[in-house]
Coordinates of C-alpha atoms in Angstrom, one line a residue:
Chain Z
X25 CA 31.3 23.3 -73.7
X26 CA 34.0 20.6 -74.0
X27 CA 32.8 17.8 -71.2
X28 CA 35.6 18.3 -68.1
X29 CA 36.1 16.2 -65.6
X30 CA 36.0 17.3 -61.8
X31 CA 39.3 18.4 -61.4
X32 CA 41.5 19.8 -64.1
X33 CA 43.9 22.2 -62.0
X34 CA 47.9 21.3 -61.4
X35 CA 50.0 22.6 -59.5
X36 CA 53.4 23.5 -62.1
X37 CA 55.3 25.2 -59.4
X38 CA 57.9 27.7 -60.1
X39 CA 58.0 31.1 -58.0
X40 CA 57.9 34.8 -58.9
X41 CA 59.7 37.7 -57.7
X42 CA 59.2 41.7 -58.1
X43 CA 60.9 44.8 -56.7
X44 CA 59.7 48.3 -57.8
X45 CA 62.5 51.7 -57.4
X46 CA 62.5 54.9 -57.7
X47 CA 62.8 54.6 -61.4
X48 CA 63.2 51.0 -62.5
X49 CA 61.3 48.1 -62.0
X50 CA 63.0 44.2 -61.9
X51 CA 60.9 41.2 -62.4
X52 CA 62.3 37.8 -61.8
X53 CA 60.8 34.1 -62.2
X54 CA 62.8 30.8 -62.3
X55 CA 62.2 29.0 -65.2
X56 CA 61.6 25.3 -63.7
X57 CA 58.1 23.9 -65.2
X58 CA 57.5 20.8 -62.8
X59 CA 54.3 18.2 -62.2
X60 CA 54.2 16.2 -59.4
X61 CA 58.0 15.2 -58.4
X62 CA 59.2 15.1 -62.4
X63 CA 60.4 18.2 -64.0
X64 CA 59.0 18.6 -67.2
X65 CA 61.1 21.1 -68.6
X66 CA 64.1 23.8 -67.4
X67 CA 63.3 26.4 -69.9
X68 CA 60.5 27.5 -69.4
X69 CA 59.3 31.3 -69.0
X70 CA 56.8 32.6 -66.7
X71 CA 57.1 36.0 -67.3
X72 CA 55.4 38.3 -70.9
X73 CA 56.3 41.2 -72.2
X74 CA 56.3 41.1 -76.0
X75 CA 52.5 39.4 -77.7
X76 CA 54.2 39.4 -81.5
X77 CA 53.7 42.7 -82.6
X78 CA 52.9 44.6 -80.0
X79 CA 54.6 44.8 -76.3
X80 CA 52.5 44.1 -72.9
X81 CA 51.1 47.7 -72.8
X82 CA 53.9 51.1 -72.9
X83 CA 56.1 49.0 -70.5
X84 CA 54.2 46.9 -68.4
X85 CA 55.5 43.2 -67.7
X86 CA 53.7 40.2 -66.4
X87 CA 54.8 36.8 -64.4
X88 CA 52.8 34.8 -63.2
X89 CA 53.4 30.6 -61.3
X90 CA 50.8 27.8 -61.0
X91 CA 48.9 26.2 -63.3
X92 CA 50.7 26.3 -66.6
X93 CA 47.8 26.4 -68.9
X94 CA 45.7 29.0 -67.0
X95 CA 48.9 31.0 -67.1
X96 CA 49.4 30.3 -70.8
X97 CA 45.6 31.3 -71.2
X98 CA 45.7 34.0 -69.5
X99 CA 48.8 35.9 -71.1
X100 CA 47.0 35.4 -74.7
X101 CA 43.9 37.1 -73.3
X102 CA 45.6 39.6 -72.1
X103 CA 47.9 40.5 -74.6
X104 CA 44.9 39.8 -77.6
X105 CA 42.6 42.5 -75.2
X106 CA 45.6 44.6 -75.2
X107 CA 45.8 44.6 -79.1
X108 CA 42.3 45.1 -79.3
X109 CA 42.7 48.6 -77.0
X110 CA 45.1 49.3 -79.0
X111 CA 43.7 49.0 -82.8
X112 CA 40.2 50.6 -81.6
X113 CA 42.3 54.0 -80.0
X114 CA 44.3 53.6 -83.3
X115 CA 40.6 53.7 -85.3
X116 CA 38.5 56.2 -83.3
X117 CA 41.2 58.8 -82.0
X118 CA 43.1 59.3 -84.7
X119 CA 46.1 60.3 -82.9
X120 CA 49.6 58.8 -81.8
X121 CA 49.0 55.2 -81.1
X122 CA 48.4 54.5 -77.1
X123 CA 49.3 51.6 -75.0
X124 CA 47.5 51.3 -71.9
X125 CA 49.3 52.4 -68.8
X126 CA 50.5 50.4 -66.4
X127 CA 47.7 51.2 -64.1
X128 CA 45.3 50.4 -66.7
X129 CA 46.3 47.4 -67.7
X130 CA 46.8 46.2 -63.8
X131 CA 42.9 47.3 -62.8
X132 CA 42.6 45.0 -66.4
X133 CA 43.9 42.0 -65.3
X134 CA 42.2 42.3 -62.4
X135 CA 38.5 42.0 -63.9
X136 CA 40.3 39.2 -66.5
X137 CA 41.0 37.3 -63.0
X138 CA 37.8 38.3 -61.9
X139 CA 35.3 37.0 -64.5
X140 CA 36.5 33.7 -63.9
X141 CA 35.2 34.3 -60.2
X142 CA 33.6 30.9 -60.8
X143 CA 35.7 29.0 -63.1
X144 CA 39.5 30.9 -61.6
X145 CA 42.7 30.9 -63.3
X146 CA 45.3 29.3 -61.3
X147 CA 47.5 31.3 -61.6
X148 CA 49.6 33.9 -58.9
X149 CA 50.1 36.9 -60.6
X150 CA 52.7 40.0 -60.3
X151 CA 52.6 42.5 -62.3
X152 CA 55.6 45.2 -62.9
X153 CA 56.2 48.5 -64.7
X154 CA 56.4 52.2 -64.9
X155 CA 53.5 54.6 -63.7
X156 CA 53.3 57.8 -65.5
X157 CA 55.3 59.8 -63.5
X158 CA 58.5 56.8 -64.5
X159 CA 58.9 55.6 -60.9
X160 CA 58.4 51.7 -60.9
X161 CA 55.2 50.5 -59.9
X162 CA 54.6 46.2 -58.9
X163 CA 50.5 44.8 -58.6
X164 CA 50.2 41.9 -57.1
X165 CA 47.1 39.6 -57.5
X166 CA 45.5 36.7 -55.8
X167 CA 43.9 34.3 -58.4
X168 CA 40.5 35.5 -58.2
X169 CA 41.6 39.1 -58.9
X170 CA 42.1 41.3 -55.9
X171 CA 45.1 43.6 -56.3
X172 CA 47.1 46.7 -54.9
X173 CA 50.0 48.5 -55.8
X174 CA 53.1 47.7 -53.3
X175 CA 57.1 48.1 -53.4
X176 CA 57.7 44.6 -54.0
X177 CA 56.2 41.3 -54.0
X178 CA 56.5 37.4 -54.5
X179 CA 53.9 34.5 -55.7
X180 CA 54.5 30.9 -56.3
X181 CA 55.7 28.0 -54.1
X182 CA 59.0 29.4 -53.0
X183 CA 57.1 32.9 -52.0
X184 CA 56.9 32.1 -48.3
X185 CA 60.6 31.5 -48.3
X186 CA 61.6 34.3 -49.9
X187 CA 58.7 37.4 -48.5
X188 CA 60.4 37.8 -45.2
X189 CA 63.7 38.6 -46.9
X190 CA 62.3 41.3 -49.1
X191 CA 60.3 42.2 -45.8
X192 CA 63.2 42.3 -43.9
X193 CA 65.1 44.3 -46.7
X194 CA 62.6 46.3 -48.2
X195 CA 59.6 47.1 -45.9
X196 CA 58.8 51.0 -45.7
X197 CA 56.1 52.4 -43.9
X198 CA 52.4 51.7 -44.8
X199 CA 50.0 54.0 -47.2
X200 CA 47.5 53.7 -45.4
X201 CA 49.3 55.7 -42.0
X202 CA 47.4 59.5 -42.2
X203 CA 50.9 60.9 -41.4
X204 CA 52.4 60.0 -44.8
X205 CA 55.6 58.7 -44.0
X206 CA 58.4 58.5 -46.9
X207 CA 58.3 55.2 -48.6
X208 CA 59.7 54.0 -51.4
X209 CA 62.5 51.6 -51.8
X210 CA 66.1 53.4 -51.5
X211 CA 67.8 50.4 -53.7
X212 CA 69.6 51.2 -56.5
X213 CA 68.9 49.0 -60.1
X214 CA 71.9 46.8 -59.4
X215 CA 71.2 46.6 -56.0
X216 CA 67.9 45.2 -56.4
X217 CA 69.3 42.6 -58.8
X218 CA 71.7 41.5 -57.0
X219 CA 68.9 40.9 -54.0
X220 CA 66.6 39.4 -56.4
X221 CA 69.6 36.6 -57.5
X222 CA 70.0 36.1 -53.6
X223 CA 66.9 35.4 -52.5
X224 CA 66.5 33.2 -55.4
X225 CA 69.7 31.2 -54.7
X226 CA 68.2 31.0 -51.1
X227 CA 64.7 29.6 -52.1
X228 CA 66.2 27.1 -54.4
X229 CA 68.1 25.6 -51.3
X230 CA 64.7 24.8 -50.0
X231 CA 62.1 24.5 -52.5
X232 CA 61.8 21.9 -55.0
X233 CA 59.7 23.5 -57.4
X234 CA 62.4 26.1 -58.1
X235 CA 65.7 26.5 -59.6
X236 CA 67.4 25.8 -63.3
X237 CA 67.3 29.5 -64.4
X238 CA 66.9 32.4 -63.6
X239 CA 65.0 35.0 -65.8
X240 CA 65.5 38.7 -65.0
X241 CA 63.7 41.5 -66.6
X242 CA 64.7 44.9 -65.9
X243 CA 61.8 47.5 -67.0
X244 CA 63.3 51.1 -66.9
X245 CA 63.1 54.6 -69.1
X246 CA 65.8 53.0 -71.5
X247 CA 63.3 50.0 -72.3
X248 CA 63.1 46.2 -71.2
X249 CA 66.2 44.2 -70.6
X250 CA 66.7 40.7 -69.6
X251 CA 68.8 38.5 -68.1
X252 CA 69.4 34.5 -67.5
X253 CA 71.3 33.1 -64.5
X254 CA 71.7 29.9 -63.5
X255 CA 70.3 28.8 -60.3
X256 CA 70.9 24.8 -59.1
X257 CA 69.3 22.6 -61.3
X258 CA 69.0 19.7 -58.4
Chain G
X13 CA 22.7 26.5 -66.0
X14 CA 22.6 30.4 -67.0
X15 CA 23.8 33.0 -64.3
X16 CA 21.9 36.4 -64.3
X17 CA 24.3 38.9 -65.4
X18 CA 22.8 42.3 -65.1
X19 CA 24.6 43.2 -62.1
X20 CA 27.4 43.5 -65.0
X21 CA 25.7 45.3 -67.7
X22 CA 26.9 49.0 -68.1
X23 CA 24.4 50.4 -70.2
X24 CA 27.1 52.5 -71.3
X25 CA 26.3 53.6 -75.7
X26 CA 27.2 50.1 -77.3
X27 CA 30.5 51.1 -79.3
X28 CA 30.5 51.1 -82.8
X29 CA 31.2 48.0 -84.6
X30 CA 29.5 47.9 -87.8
X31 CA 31.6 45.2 -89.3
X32 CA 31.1 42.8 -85.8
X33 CA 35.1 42.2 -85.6
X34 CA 35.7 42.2 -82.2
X35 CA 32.0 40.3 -81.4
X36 CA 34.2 39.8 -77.8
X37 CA 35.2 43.6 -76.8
X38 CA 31.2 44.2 -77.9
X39 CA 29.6 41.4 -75.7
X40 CA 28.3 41.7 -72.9
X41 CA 30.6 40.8 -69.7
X42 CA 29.9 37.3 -68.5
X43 CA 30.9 35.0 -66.1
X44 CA 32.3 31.8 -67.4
X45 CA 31.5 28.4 -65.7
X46 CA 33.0 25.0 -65.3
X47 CA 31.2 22.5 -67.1
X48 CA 31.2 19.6 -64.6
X49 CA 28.1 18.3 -63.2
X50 CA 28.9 18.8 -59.4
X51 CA 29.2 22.7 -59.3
X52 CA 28.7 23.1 -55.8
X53 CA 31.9 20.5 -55.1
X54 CA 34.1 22.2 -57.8
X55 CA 33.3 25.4 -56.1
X56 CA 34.5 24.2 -52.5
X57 CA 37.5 22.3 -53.6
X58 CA 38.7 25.3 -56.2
X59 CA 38.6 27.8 -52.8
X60 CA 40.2 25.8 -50.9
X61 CA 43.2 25.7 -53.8
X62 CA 43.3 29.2 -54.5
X63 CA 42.9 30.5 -51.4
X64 CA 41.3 34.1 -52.1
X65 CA 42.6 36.5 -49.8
X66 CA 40.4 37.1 -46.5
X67 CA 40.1 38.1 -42.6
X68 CA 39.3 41.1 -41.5
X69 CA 37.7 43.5 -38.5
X70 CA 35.6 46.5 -39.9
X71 CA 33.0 48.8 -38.3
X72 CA 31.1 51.4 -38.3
X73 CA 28.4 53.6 -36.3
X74 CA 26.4 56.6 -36.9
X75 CA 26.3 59.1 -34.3
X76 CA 24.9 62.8 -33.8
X77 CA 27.8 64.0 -36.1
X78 CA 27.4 61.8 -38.9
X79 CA 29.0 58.5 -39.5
X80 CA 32.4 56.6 -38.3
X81 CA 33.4 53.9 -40.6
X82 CA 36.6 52.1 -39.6
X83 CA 39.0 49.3 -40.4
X84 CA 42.0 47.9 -40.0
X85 CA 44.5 46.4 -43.2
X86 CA 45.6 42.7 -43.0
X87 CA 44.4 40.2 -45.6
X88 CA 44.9 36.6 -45.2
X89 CA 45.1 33.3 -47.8
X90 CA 44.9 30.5 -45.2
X91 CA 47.7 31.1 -42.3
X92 CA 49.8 33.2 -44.9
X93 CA 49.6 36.8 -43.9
X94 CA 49.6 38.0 -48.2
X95 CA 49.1 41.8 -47.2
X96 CA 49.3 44.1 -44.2
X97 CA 48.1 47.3 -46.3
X98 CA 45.0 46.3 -47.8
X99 CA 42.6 49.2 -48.4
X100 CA 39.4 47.5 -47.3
X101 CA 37.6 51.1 -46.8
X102 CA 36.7 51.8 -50.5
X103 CA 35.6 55.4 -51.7
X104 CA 32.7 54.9 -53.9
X105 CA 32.0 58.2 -54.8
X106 CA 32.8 61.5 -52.3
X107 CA 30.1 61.4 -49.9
X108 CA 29.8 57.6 -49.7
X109 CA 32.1 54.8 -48.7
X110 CA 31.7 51.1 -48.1
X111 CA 33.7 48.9 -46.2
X112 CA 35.3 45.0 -47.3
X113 CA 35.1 42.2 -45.3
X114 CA 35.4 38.2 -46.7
X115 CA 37.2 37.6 -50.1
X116 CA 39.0 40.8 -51.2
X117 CA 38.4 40.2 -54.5
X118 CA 34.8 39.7 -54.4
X119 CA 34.4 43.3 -52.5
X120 CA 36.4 45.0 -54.3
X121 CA 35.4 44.0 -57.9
X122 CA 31.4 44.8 -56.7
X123 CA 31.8 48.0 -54.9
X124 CA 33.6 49.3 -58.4
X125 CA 31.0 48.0 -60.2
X126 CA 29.0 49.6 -57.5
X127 CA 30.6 53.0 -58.1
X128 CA 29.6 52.5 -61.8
X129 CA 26.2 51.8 -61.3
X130 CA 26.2 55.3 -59.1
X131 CA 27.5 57.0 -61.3
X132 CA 25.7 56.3 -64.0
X133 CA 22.3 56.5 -61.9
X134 CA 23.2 60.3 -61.0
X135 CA 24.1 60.6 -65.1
X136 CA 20.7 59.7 -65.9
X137 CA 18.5 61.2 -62.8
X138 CA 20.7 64.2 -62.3
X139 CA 20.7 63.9 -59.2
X140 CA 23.0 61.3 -56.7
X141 CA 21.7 58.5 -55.1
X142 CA 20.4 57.6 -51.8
X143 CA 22.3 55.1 -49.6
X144 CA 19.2 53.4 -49.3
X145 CA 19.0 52.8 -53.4
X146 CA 23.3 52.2 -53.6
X147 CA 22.7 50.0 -50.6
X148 CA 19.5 47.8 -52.5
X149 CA 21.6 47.7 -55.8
X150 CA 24.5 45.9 -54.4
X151 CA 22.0 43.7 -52.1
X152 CA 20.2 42.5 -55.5
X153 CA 23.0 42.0 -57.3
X154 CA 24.9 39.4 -54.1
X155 CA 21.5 37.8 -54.1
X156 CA 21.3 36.5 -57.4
X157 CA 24.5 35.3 -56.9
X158 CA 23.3 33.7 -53.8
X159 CA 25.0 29.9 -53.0
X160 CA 28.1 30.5 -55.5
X161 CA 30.6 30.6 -53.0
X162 CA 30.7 34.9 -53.1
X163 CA 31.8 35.8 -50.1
X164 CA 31.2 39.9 -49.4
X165 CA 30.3 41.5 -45.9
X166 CA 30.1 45.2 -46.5
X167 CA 28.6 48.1 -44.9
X168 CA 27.5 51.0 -47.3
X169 CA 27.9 54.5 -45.2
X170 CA 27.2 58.0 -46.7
X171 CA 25.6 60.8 -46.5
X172 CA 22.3 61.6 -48.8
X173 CA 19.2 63.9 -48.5
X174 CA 17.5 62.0 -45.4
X175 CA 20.9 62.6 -43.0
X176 CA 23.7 59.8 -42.3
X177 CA 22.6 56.3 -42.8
X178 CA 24.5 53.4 -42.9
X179 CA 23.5 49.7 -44.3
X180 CA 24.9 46.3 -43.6
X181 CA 25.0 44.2 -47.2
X182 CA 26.0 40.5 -47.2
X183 CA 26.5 38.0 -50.1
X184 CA 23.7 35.6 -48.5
X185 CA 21.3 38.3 -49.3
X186 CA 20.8 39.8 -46.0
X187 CA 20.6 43.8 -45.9
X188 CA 20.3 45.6 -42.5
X189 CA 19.8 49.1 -41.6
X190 CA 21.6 50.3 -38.6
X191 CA 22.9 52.4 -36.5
X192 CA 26.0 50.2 -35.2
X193 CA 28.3 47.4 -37.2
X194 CA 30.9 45.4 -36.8
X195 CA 32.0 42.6 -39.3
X196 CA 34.8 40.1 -39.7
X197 CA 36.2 37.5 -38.0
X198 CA 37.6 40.3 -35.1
X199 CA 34.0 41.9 -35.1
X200 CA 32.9 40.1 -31.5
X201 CA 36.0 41.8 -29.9
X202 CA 35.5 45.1 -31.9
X203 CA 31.7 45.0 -30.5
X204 CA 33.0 44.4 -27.2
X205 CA 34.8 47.9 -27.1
X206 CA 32.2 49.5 -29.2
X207 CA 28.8 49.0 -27.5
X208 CA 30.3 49.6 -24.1
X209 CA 31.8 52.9 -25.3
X210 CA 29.2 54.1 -27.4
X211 CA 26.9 57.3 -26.7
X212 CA 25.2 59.3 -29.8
X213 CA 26.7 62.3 -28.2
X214 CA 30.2 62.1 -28.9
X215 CA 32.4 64.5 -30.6
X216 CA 33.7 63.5 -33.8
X217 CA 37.7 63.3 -31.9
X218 CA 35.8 60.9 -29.3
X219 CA 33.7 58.7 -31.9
X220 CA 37.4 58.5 -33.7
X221 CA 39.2 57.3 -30.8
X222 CA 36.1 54.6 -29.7
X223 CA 36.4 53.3 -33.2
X224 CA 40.6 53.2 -33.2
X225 CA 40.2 51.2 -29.8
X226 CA 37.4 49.0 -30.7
X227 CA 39.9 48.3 -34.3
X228 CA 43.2 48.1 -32.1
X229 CA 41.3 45.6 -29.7
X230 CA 40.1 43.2 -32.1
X231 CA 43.3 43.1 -33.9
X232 CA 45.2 42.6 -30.5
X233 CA 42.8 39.3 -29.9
X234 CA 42.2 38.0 -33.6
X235 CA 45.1 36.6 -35.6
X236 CA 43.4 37.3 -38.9
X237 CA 43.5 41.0 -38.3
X238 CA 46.6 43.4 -37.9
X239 CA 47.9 46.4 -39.8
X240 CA 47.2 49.5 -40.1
X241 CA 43.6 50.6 -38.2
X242 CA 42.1 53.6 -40.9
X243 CA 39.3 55.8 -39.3
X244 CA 37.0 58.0 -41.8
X245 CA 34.3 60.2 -41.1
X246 CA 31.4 61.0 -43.2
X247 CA 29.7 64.1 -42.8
X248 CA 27.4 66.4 -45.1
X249 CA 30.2 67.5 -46.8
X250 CA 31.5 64.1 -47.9
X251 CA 33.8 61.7 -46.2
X252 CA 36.9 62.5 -44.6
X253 CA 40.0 60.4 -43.5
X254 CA 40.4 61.1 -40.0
X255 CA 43.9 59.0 -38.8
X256 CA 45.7 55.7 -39.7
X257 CA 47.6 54.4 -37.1
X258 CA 49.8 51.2 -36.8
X259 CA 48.1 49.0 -34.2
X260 CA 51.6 47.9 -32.9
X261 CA 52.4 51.6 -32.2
X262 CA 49.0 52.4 -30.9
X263 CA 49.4 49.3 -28.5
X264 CA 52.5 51.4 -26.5
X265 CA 50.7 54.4 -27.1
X266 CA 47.7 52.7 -24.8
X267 CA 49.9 50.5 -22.8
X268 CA 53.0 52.1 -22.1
X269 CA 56.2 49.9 -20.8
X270 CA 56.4 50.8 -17.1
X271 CA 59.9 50.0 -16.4
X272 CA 60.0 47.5 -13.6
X273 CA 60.6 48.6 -10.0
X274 CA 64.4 47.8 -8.8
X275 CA 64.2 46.9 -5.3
X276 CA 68.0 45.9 -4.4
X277 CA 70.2 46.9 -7.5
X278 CA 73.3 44.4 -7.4
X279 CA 76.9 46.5 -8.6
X280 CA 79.3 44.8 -10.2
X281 CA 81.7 42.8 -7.9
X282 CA 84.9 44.5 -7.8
X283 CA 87.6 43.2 -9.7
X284 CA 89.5 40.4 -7.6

């Protein structure tokens, strides 16, 4: 083992966003890599979906803010444990070539995250994508590796800002209430966008580690699409 | 310094890999570990960065009808609020449950692994396992990880050959048999409620609605739990989910608004 000194976590900033529907899902990150009060770079992309060959699982998309080399790290693993699924169905099934599922891959991440209980990533983790039956599904994480499935969330250094707008916008009743309530978010795709570009405009007003672009992937039946708008670059 | 690791080993048939080209997918699971000399200090400090996700009321008490195991749903990183429906009551198979309290990642990641290990204990005995032996497993496992920074407060709760039972498992080693629990940082307020209410005679509507209060109280008094307060029953057929109930609703539902008496209503003035 390399010799490390005491501390070797950094805070790179940067915030996440995600909003599941009825049949889409749209993850958002700003693309502002930052360390201390100097902005290293303006292009820089928190969020994986393609590993080379192979796509993040059937349609499963991950972003993730903090440290940038635990979040670097931790999108090869994933994406390499991904392949590795992948090849050994491909070898001892014989049949049409399976991606994990969304759900898979989240409860995945989650021991990833986990067996670095002692040594953690630093890194905030959403994760975004289709469930079997198409509807959209988010996970979000804390850095050790606890999860659940919700309607939206948002990690990173602008994430207080911006959770009590989605709240505000987006909350439905709890799971957990015995007398199932309807939840689900009634946004359209474009609706949900447009929200997501708000509420980004919004924490850039008051967060330094975020602005310079925004990157927008929209995860539905047709595929992935994404999108780049500016935010302020001050 | 080398970390036991059997509480991860599956014992699951070793896949085939002849040719050893995935040595990692074949390995054994394995914690890895910061090299620097002062674990202990890298340990407090890397918390207190990331934060993990905490705060919590659970409880749970065995009566003549079986056993009530409740809790209510907010998890906490610091003063942030990150969740309000956390699922802290986790099924681990159908006639046990266990409950989380402390770091949710640490409690849920064990009592899965927990469910494994049941599982795979009623594969090779054919025939399930005693919450006294689910209970011991997950104690033996915390305490070799005992002064690494886990932090897991659980009770196990089922339903096996000897009648209810219920255990109380901590990451510091401690395991408890009982017939009354409460743990968390609103578990002084939930015991509060609980013991004064408590008689092994209740009816399982009764020993619901003790266990909804002593919840709805401890979140009403202790910032670090809210949500939704989740009441299940376990009974010789298995558990069962009796109610989830908002605490904000159930605090109007206990303390109605009494509209305020109007002794000498003022009317308008008339228009000059």
């Amino acid at each position: 083992m390399a010799l490390r000194g005491d501390w070797v976590y950094e805070n790179n900033g940067g915030t996440c966003v995600a909003i599941a529907g009825a049949d889409y899902t749209v993850v958002a990150a700003d693309t502002r890599l930052s360390a201390g009060y100097n902005i290293c770079t303006r292009d820089f992309s928190k969020i994986c979906t393609l590993c080379g060959l192979l796509p993040l699982a059937d349609n499963c998309v991950l972003a993730s803010s903090g440290f940038q080399g635990d979040m670097k790290a931790l999108q090869n693993n994933l994406s390499a444990r991904h392949h590795i699924y992948y090849i050994f169905v491909q070898i001892y099934q014989h049949q049409h070539n399976k991606k994990m599922s969304c759900r898979a891959m989240a409860q995945h991440l989650s021991n990833i995250l986990y067996y670095k209980r002692f040594f953690p990533y630093y890194t905030f983790n959403i994760l975004g994508g289709l469930d079997n039956e198409g509807k959209g599904c988010v996970y979000t994480y804390d850095a050790v590796g606890s999860y659940e499935r919700v309607g939206y969330s948002c990690q990173g250094t602008g994430g207080t800002l911006i959770m009590p707008v989605l709240d505000n916008q987006l909350k439905s009743p709890s799971p957990l209430l015995l007398a199932a309530r309807d939840a689900g978010t009634p946004l359209s795709e474009s609706e949900a966008v447009d929200l997501v570009k708000d509420v980004f405009a919004s924490a850039t007003e008051r967060d330094i580690y975020t602005g310079d672009k925004l990157e927008t992937i929209i995860v539905n039946a047709a595929g992935i699409r994404q999108e780049f708008i500016d935010l302020r670059k001050d | 310094m080398k970390l036991d690791a059997s509480g991860l080993q599956s014992f699951a048939p070793h896949r085939a890999d002849p040719d050893n080209l995935y040595p990692d997918l074949s390995a054994p699971p394995s914690f890895d570990l910061p090299g620097c000399p002062d674990f202990d200090g890298f340990q407090k400090k890397a918390i207190q960065t990331v934060k993990p996700a905490k705060g919590t009321t659970t409880l749970a008490f065995i009566f003549n009808e079986g056993v009530i195991v409740a809790a209510d749903s907010r998890a906490s990183m610091g003063g942030y609020i990150s969740s309000q429906t956390v699922k802290k009551i986790i099924e681990i198979n159908p006639y046990m449950i266990g409950t989380m309290a402390g770091a949710a990642a640490d409690c849920q990641f064990w009592h899965r692994n927990l469910g494994i290990k049941c599982r795979l204990h009623e594969l090779a005995n054919k025939r399930r396992i005693s919450v006294t032996g689910a209970s011991k497993l997950l104690a033996n496992i915390l305490y070799s990880y005992r002064g690494m920074g886990l932090s897991v407060g659980t009770m196990i709760a089922g339903w096996d050959e000897t009648g209810p039972a219920l255990y109380y498992v901590d990451s510091e080693g401690g395991r408890l048999k009982g017939k009354r629990f409460s743990v968390g940082s609103g578990s002084p307020y939930a015991y509060g409620v609980l013991d004064s209410g408590y008689r092994s005679d209740l009816s399982i509507e009764e020993a619901a609605e003790l266990a909804r209060r002593a919840i709805y109280h401890a979140t009403f008094r202790d910032g670090a739990s809210g949500g939704v307060a989740s009441v299940y029953h376990v009974g010789p057929n298995g558990w069962k989910k009796l109610s989830g109930d908002d605490v904000g609703e159930l605090h109007y539902k206990y303390y109605p608004v009494v509209p305020a008496i109007v002794e000498h209503e003022m009317a308008d003035a008339p228009p000059a």
